[in-house]
Short mmCIF file of C-alpha atoms in Angstrom, two decimals:
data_model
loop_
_atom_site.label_atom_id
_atom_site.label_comp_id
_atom_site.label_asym_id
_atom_site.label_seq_id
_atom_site.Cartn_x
_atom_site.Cartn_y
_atom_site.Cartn_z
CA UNK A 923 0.00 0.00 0.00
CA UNK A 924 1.24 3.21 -1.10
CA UNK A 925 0.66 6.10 1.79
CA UNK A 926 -1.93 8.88 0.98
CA UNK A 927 -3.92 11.34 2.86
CA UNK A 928 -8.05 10.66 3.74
CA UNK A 929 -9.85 13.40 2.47
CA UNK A 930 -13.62 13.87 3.99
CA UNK A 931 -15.79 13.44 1.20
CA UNK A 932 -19.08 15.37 1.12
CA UNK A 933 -21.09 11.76 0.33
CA UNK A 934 -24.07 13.60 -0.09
CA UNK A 935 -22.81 15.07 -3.01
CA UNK A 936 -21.71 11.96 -4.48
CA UNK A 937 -25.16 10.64 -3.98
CA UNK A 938 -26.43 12.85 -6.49
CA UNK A 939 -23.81 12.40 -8.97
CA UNK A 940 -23.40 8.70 -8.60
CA UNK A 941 -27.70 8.45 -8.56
CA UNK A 942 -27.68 10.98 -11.74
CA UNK A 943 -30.23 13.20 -12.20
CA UNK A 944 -33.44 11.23 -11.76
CA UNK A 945 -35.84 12.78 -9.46
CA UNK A 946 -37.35 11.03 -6.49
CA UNK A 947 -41.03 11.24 -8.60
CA UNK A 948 -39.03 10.49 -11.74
CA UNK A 949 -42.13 7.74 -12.84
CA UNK A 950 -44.71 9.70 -11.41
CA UNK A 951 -46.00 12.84 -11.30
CA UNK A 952 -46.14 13.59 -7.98
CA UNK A 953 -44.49 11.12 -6.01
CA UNK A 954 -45.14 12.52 -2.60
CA UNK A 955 -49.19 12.19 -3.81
CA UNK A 956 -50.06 9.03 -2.42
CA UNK A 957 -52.80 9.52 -0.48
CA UNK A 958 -56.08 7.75 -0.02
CA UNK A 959 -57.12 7.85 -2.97
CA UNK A 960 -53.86 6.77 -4.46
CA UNK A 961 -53.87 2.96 -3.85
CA UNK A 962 -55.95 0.95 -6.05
CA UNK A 963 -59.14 -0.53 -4.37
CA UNK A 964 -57.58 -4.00 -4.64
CA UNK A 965 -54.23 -3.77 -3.16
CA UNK A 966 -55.38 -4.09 0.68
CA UNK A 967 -55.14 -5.93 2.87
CA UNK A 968 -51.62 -6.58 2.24
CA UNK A 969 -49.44 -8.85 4.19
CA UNK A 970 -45.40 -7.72 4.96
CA UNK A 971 -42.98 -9.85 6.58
CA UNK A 972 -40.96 -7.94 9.22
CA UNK A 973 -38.30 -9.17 11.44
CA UNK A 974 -39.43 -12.50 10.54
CA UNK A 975 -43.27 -11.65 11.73
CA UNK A 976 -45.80 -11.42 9.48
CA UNK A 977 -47.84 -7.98 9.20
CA UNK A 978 -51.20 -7.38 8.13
CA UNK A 979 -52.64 -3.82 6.99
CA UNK A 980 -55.99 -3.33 5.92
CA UNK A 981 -55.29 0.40 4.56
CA UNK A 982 -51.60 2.24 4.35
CA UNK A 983 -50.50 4.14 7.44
CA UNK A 984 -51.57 7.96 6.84
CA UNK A 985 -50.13 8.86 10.12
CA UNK A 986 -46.07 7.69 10.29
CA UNK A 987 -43.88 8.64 12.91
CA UNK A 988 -40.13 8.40 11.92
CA UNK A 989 -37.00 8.14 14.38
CA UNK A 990 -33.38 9.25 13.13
CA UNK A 991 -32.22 10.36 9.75
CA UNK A 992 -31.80 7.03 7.82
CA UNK A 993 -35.19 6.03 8.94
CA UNK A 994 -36.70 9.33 8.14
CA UNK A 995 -34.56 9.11 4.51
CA UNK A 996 -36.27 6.20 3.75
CA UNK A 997 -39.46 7.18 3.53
CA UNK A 998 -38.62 10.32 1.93
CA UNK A 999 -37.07 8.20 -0.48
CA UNK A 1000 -40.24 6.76 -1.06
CA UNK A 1001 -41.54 9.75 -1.95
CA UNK A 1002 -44.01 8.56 1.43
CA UNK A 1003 -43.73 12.32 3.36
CA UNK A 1004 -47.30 12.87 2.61
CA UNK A 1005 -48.16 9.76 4.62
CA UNK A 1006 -46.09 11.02 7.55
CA UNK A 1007 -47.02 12.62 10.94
CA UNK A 1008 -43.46 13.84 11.19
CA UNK A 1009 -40.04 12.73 12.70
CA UNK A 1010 -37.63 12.79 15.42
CA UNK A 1011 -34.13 13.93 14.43
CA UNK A 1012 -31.56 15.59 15.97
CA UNK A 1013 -30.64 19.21 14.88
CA UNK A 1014 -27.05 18.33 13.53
CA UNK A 1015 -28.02 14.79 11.48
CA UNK A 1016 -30.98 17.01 9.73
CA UNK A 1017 -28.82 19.88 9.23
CA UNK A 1018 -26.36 17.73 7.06
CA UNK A 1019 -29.37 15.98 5.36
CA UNK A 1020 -30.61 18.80 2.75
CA UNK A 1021 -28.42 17.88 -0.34
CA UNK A 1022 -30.01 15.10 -1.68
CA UNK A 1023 -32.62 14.28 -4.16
CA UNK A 1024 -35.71 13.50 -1.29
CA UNK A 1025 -34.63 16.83 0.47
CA UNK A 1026 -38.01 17.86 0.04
CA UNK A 1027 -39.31 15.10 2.33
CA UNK A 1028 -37.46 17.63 5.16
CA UNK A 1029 -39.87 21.02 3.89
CA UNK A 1030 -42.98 18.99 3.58
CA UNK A 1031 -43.20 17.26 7.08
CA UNK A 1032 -42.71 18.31 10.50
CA UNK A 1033 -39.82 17.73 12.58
CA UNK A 1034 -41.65 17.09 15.94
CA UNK A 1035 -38.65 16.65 17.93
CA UNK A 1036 -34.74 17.49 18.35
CA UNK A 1037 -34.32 14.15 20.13
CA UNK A 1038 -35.53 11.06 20.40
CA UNK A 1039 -39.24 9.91 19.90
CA UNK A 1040 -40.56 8.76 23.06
CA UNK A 1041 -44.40 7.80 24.52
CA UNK A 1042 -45.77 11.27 24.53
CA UNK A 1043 -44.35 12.62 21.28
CA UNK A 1044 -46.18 9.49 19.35
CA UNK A 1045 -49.24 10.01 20.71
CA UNK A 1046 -49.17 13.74 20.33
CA UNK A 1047 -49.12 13.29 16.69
CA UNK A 1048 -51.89 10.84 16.72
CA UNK A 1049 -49.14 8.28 15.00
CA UNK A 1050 -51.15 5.26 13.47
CA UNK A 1051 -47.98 3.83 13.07
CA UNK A 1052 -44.06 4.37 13.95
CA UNK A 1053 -41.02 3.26 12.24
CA UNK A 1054 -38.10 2.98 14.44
CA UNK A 1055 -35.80 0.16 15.42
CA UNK A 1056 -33.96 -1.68 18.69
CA UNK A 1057 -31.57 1.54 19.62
CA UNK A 1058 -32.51 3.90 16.71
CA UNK A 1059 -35.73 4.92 19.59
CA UNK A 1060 -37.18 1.33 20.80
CA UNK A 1061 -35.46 0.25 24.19
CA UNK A 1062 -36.80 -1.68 26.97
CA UNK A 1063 -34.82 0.35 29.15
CA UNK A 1064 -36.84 3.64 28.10
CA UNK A 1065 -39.90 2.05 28.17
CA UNK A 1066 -40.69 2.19 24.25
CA UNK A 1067 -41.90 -0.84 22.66
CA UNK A 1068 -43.32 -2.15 20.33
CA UNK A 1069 -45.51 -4.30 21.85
CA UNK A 1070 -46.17 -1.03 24.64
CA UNK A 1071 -47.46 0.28 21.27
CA UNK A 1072 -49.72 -2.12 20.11
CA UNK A 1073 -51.45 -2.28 23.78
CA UNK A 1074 -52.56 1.41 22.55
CA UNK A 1075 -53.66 0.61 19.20
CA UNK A 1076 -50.16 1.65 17.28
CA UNK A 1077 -48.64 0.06 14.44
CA UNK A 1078 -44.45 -0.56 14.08
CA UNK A 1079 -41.94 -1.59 11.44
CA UNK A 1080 -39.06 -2.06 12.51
CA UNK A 1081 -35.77 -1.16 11.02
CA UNK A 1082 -34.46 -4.32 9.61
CA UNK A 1083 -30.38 -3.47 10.36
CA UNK A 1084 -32.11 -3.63 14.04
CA UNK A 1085 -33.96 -6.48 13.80
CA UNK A 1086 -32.66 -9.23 16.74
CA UNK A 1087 -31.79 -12.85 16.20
CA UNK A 1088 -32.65 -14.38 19.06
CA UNK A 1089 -29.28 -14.37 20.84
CA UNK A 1090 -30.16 -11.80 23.42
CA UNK A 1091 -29.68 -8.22 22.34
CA UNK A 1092 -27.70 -8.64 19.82
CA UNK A 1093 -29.08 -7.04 16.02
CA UNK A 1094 -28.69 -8.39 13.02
CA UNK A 1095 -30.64 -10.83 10.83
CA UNK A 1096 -29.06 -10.56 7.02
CA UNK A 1097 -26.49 -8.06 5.94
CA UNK A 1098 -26.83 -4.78 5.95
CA UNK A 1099 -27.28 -3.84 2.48
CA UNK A 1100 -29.85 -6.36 2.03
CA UNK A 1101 -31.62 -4.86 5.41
CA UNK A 1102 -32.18 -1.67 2.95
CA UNK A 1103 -33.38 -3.77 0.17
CA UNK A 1104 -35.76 -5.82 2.54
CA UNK A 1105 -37.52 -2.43 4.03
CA UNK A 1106 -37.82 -0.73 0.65
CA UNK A 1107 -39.28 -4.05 -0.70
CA UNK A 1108 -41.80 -4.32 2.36
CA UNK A 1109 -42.59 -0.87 2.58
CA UNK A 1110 -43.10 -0.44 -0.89
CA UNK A 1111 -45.93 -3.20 -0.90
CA UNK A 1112 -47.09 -1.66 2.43
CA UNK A 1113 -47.82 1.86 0.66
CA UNK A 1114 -48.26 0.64 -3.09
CA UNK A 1115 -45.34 2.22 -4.28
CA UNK A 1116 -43.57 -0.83 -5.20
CA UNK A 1117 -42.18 0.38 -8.83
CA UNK A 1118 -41.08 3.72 -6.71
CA UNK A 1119 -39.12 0.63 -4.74
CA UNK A 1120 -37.98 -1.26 -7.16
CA UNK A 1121 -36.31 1.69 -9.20
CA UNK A 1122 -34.52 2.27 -6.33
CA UNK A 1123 -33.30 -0.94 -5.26
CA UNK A 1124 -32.17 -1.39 -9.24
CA UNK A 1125 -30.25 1.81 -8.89
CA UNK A 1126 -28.60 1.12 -5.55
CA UNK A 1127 -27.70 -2.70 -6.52
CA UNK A 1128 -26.09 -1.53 -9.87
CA UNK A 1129 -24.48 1.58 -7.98
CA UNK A 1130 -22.75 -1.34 -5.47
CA UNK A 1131 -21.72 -3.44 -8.27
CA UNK A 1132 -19.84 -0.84 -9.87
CA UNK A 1133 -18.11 -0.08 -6.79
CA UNK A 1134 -16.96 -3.72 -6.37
CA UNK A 1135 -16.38 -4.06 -9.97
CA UNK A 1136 -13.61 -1.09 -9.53
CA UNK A 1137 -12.38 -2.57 -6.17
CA UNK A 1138 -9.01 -3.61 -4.86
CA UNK A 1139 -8.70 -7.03 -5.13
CA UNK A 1140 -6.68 -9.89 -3.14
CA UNK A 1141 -3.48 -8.55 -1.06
CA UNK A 1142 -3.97 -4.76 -2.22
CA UNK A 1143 -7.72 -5.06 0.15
CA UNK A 1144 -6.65 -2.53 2.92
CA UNK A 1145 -7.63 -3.98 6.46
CA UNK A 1146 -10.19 -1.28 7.53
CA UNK A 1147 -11.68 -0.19 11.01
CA UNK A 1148 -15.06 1.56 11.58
CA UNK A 1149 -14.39 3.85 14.87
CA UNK A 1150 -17.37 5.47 15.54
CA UNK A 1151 -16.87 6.99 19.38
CA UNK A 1152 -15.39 6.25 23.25
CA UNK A 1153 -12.17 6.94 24.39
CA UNK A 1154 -11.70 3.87 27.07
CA UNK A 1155 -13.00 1.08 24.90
CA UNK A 1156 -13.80 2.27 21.26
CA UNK A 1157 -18.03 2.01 19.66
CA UNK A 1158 -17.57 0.27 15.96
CA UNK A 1159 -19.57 -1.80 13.69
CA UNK A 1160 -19.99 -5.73 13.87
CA UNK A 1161 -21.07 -7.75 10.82
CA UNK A 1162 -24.37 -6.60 10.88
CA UNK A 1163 -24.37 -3.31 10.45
CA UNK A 1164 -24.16 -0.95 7.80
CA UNK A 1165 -20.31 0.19 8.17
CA UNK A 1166 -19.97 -3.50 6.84
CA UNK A 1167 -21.30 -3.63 3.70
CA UNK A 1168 -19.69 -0.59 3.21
CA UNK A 1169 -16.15 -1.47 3.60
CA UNK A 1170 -16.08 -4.94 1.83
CA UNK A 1171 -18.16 -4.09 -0.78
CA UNK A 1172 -15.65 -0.69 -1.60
CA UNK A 1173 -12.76 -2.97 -1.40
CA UNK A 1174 -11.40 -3.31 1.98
CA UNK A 1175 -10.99 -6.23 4.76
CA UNK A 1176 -13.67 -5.15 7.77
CA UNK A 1177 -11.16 -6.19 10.82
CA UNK A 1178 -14.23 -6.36 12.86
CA UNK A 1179 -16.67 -8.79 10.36
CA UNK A 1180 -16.48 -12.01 12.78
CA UNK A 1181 -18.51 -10.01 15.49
CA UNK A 1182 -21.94 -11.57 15.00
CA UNK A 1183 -23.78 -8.14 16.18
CA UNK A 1184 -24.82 -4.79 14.41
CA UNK A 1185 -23.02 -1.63 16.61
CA UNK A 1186 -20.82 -3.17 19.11
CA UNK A 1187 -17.95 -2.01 22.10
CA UNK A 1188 -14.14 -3.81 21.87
CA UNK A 1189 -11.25 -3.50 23.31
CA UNK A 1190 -8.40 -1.25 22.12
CA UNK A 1191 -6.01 -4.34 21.98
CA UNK A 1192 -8.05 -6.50 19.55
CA UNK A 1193 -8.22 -3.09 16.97
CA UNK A 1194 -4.65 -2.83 17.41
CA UNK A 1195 -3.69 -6.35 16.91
CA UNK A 1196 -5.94 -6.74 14.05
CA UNK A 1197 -3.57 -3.33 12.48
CA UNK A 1198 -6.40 -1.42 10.29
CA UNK A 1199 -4.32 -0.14 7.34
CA UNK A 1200 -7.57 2.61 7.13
CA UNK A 1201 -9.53 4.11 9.87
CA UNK A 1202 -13.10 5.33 8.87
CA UNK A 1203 -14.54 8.16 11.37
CA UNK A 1204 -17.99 8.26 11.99
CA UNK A 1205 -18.77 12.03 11.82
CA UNK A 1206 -21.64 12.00 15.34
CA UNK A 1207 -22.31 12.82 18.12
CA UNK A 1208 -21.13 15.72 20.30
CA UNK A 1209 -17.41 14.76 19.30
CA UNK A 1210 -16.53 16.51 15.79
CA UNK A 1211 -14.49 14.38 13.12
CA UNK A 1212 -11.69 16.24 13.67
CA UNK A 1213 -11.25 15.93 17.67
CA UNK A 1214 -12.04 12.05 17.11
CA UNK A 1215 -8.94 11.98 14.43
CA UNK A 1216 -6.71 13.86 17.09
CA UNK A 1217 -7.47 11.38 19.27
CA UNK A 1218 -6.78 8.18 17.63
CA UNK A 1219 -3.76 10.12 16.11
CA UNK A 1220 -2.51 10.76 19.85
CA UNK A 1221 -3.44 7.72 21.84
CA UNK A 1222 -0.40 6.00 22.37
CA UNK A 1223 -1.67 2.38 22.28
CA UNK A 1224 -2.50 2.82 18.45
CA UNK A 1225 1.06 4.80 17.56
CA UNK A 1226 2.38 1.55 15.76
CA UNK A 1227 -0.84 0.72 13.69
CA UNK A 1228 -0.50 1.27 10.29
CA UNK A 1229 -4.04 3.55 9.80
CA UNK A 1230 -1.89 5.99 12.33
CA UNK A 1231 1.84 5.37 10.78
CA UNK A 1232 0.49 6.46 6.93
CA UNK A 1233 -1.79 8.82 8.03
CA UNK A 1234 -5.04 6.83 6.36
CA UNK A 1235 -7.87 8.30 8.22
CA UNK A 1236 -11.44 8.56 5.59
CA UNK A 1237 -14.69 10.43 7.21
CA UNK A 1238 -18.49 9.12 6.45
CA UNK A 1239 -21.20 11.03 8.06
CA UNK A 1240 -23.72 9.41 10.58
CA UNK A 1241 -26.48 8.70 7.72
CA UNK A 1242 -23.68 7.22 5.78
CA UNK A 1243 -23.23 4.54 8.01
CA UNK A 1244 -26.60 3.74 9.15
CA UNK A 1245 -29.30 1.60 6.92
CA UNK A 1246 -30.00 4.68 4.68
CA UNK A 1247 -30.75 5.46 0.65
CA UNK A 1248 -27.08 6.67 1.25
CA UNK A 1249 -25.43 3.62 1.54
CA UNK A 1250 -24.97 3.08 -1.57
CA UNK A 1251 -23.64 6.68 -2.60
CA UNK A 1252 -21.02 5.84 0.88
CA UNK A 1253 -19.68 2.82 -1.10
CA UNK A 1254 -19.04 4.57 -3.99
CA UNK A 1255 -17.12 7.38 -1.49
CA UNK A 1256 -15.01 5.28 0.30
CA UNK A 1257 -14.10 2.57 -2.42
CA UNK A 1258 -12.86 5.89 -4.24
CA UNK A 1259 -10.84 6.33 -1.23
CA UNK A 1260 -9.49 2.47 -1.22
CA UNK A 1261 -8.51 2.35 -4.61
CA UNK A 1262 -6.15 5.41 -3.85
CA UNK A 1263 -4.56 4.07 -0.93
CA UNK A 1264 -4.40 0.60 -2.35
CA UNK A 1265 -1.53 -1.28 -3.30
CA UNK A 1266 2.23 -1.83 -2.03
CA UNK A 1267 3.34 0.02 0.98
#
């Protein structure tokens, strides 16, 4: 591998080059439109499989409360903001999330909340049903449920990248890239906008392959390491979540792909025995992108690995990383990245 210097790439932007310049209602009129009266009379009741549990709707949701950006993307995606209550976000993931082509989602429903949802907000908004997932707002711990929800006559879908597998806590049914597949699939039956779904599902698989097709290959792979947060024991992505996807499908070796578990806690020792040849930076949280570089760059336990000795540090932003329409665009980013850094040392 030949030594280069990560640049933080404005994915976003990449989206809409990489995506080209079809509009979210590119095969309809009005994409957004799909009210009541949209659905043909014979579609419902439709049945969705979800976390491996079959759903039943007699009528689409009108009333959908989103939690977190790449939930909230989806839908707009979907061109579904007409069929939304609103969404939970905080102010610094929305703030980064007007520059792609389902922006409009953001002007056309209402952000009911800086921070998580919770109880209160859902039924404020009269919700008849909430997408979320385990950690991106559902948590036994805070009392948020799904099955709390259905005792009071809500509705959920779960984010599939959350979905659990039976071993406890830990999230993760298929991988990641095929979690976004799977909820724009079932979603698009759930609302009738299944050719909306399937152009995008087309686009994003043929985006992908084009990534891989360009890819490093054998020995030039780069070992790479998702650090996402914490300073005593470092926050970074198992097998099962999105970060994963990402890196092997750009081209690189994901030193953390044998942990059976979506966003997960090691120890500094394993990411420095496994030597990451790249370091991708999750840009959240109250820590910037640049204070979480200075860090790994002046921890002393990490001086010897090689993402530290070249100087091969690459920055996604939160909605990058988790299930999101952006994925895709994020593959394309970083396997740009891998193919510079690639090759002998």
């Amino acid at each position: 591998m030949r030594a280069g210097r990560a640049r933080a790439v404005a994915v976003a932007t990449a989206a809409a080059l990489a995506l080209g310049t079809t509009a979210c209602g590119a095969e309809v009129e009005n994409p957004g439109d799909t009210g009541p009266t949209a659905a043909a009379d014979d579609h419902y009741p439709v049945t969705i499989t979800n976390c491996g549990e079959e759903l039943t709707f007699d009528r689409a949701p009108e009333r959908v409360v989103t939690n977190d950006v790449g939930i909230t993307e989806i839908m707009f995606a979907l061109g579904l903001w007409d069929r939304m209550a609103g969404y939970a976000m905080f102010a610094d993931d929305r703030a980064s999330s007007m520059d792609v082509e389902w922006a409009e989602g953001y002007e056309r429903t209402e952000w009911l909340s800086r921070d998580r949802i919770s109880l209160e907000l859902i039924m404020e908004a009269d919700a008849d049903l909430v997408f979320a997932g385990w950690n991106y707002g559902f948590s036994e711990d805070r009392g948020l449920t799904p099955d709390g929800l259905a005792a009071k006559g809500v509705d959920s879908y779960l984010l599939t990248e959350s979905c659990r597998g039976g071993e406890g806590t830990a999230r993760g049914v298929m991988p990641p890239l095929e979690a976004l597949y799977t909820d724009l699939e079932q979603l698009g039956i759930l609302f009738d906008v299944e050719d909306r779904a399937r152009e995008l599902i087309e686009r994003f698989r043929a985006e992908v392959a084009a990534a891989e097709e360009a890819a490093p290959t054998g020995e030039d792979r780069p070992r790479v390491f998702l650090y996402d947060d914490g300073r005593d024991k470092p926050l970074t992505s198992g097998a099962y979540a999105g970060p994963h996807d990402i890196i092997t499908r750009a081209g690189g070796d994901h030193v953390m792909a044998d942990l059976e578990d979506s966003w997960v806690t090691v120890g500094w020792e394993t990411v420095v025995d496994r030597d990451p040849e790249v370091i991708v930076i999750n840009n959240y949280g109250g820590t910037t992108a640049e204070e979480k570089e200075e860090f790994l760059k002046s921890y002393p336990p990490l001086a010897n690995v090689s993402a530290i000795v070249h100087d091969r540090i690459f920055v996604l932003d939160y909605v990058d990383l988790v299930e999101s329409p952006r994925n895709p665009a994020a593959v394309t980013a970083l396997g740009e990245y891998l193919r510079e850094v690639a090759g002998p040392e």
